C-alpha cells in the first residue's frame, strides 16, 4: 500500500496525539511511591527489554533506534538502579532481562496510568481495547522494522 498525503493525514494526526497524550500522562504521574526514576533513554531501553527479555545490547540499540554507546550507558545505569540483569551467554554474548524490581516498577506505573486515564475518560471506555490493540500492533511493527 502506498502513502497518500491527502488521504493519510489522519495518520499524522494520530502520531501527534500519541506523542502529546504520552507526554501528558508522564507529566501527571505522581513521583515517589517507590517508583524508580528513569531518563527518556532508560525508559526506551526498558521498553525494549520488557518486550524482548533476553535480548542482546546490540538488539536493544537496533530496535530502539539508539546508538550502541547510549544503550551501554543506559544499561549500566539501569543495572545500578536494579532494573536489569545482564547474563553472559558465552564468548562475548550478553542477555539483558528485567528484574523483579523493574516488573514491580512497571506494574505500579501501569496502575497509576490506568487511574489517570479512568479519571479522564469517566464511564465512557468505548474503544479502549481496540485502540490498545492497534497501538500494540503499531509498536511491534515499528520496533521490528529493520
Coordinates of C-alpha atoms in Angstrom, one line a residue:
X1 CA 0.0 0.0 0.0
X2 CA 1.4 3.4 -0.9
X3 CA 1.3 6.6 1.2
X4 CA -1.3 9.2 0.1
X5 CA -0.5 12.5 1.9
X6 CA -4.1 13.8 1.5
X7 CA -5.8 10.5 2.3
X8 CA -3.5 9.5 5.1
X9 CA -3.5 12.8 7.0
X10 CA -5.3 11.1 9.9
X11 CA -2.1 9.1 10.5
X12 CA -0.1 12.3 11.1
X13 CA -2.9 13.4 13.5
X14 CA -2.7 10.1 15.3
X15 CA 1.1 10.3 15.7
X16 CA 0.8 13.9 17.1
X17 CA -1.9 12.8 19.5
X18 CA 0.1 9.7 20.7
X19 CA 3.1 11.9 21.4
X20 CA 1.1 14.5 23.3
X21 CA -1.0 12.1 25.3
X22 CA 2.1 10.2 26.3
X23 CA 3.7 13.5 27.4
X24 CA 0.6 14.5 29.4
X25 CA 0.3 11.1 31.1
X26 CA 4.0 11.2 32.1
X27 CA 3.7 14.8 33.4
X28 CA 0.7 13.7 35.6
X29 CA 2.3 10.6 37.0
X30 CA 3.0 11.1 40.7
X31 CA 6.6 10.7 41.9
X32 CA 7.7 8.7 44.9
X33 CA 5.5 5.8 45.8
X34 CA 8.6 3.6 45.5
X35 CA 9.0 4.3 41.8
X36 CA 12.4 4.3 40.2
X37 CA 13.0 7.5 38.2
X38 CA 14.2 6.8 34.7
X39 CA 15.6 9.1 31.9
X40 CA 14.0 9.1 28.5
X41 CA 16.8 6.8 27.2
X42 CA 16.4 4.4 30.1
X43 CA 12.6 4.3 29.5
X44 CA 13.2 3.4 25.9
X45 CA 15.7 0.7 26.7
X46 CA 13.4 -0.7 29.4
X47 CA 10.5 -0.9 26.9
X48 CA 12.6 -3.0 24.5
X49 CA 13.9 -5.2 27.4
X50 CA 10.3 -5.7 28.6
X51 CA 9.1 -6.6 25.1
X52 CA 12.1 -8.8 24.3
X53 CA 13.6 -10.2 27.5
X54 CA 17.0 -11.9 27.0
X55 CA 17.9 -9.7 24.0
X56 CA 21.5 -8.5 23.5
X57 CA 22.5 -4.9 23.9
X58 CA 23.1 -4.6 20.1
X59 CA 19.5 -5.8 19.5
X60 CA 18.2 -3.2 22.0
X61 CA 20.1 -0.5 20.2
X62 CA 18.8 -1.6 16.8
X63 CA 15.2 -2.0 18.0
X64 CA 15.2 1.3 19.9
X65 CA 17.0 3.2 17.2
X66 CA 19.6 4.3 19.7
X67 CA 23.4 4.5 19.4
X68 CA 25.1 1.5 21.0
X69 CA 27.1 3.7 23.3
X70 CA 23.9 5.3 24.6
X71 CA 22.4 1.9 25.2
X72 CA 25.6 0.8 27.1
X73 CA 25.4 3.9 29.3
X74 CA 21.7 3.4 30.0
X75 CA 22.2 -0.3 30.7
X76 CA 24.9 0.5 33.3
X77 CA 22.6 3.0 35.0
X78 CA 19.6 0.6 34.9
X79 CA 21.8 -2.2 36.4
X80 CA 22.9 0.2 39.1
X81 CA 19.2 1.0 39.8
X82 CA 18.4 -2.7 40.0
X83 CA 16.2 -2.6 36.9
X84 CA 18.0 -5.0 34.6
X85 CA 20.3 -8.0 34.9
X86 CA 23.0 -8.8 32.3
X87 CA 23.8 -12.5 32.0
X88 CA 26.7 -13.8 29.9
X89 CA 25.6 -16.3 27.3
X90 CA 29.0 -17.5 26.2
X91 CA 32.0 -16.0 24.5
X92 CA 31.1 -12.3 24.5
X93 CA 27.3 -12.6 24.4
X94 CA 25.1 -10.9 26.9
X95 CA 21.4 -11.3 27.5
X96 CA 19.5 -8.5 29.2
X97 CA 16.4 -9.2 31.3
X98 CA 14.2 -7.1 33.5
X99 CA 14.5 -7.7 37.2
X100 CA 11.6 -8.2 39.7
X101 CA 12.2 -4.6 40.7
X102 CA 11.6 -3.5 37.1
X103 CA 8.5 -5.6 36.9
X104 CA 7.1 -4.1 40.1
X105 CA 8.0 -0.6 38.9
X106 CA 6.2 -1.1 35.7
X107 CA 3.1 -2.6 37.5
X108 CA 3.0 0.5 39.8
X109 CA 3.3 2.8 36.8
X110 CA 0.5 1.0 34.9
X111 CA -1.8 1.2 37.9
X112 CA -1.1 4.9 38.2
X113 CA -1.6 5.4 34.5
X114 CA -4.8 3.4 34.5
X115 CA -6.2 5.5 37.3
X116 CA -5.3 8.7 35.4
X117 CA -7.0 7.5 32.2
X118 CA -10.0 6.2 34.1
X119 CA -10.5 9.6 35.7
X120 CA -10.1 11.4 32.3
X121 CA -12.4 9.0 30.4
X122 CA -15.0 8.6 33.1
X123 CA -17.5 5.9 32.4
X124 CA -17.0 6.0 28.6
X125 CA -14.4 3.4 27.9
X126 CA -15.7 2.8 24.4
X127 CA -12.9 1.7 22.0
X128 CA -10.1 1.4 24.6
X129 CA -9.4 -2.2 24.0
X130 CA -9.4 -1.7 20.2
X131 CA -7.2 1.4 20.5
X132 CA -4.7 -0.6 22.7
X133 CA -4.6 -3.4 20.1
X134 CA -3.9 -1.0 17.3
X135 CA -1.1 0.7 19.2
X136 CA 0.4 -2.6 20.3
X137 CA 0.5 -3.7 16.6
X138 CA 1.9 -0.4 15.6
X139 CA 4.6 -0.5 18.3
X140 CA 5.7 -4.1 17.3
X141 CA 5.9 -3.2 13.6
X142 CA 7.9 -0.1 14.3
X143 CA 10.3 -1.9 16.7
X144 CA 10.7 -4.9 14.4
X145 CA 11.1 -2.9 11.2
X146 CA 14.8 -3.1 10.3

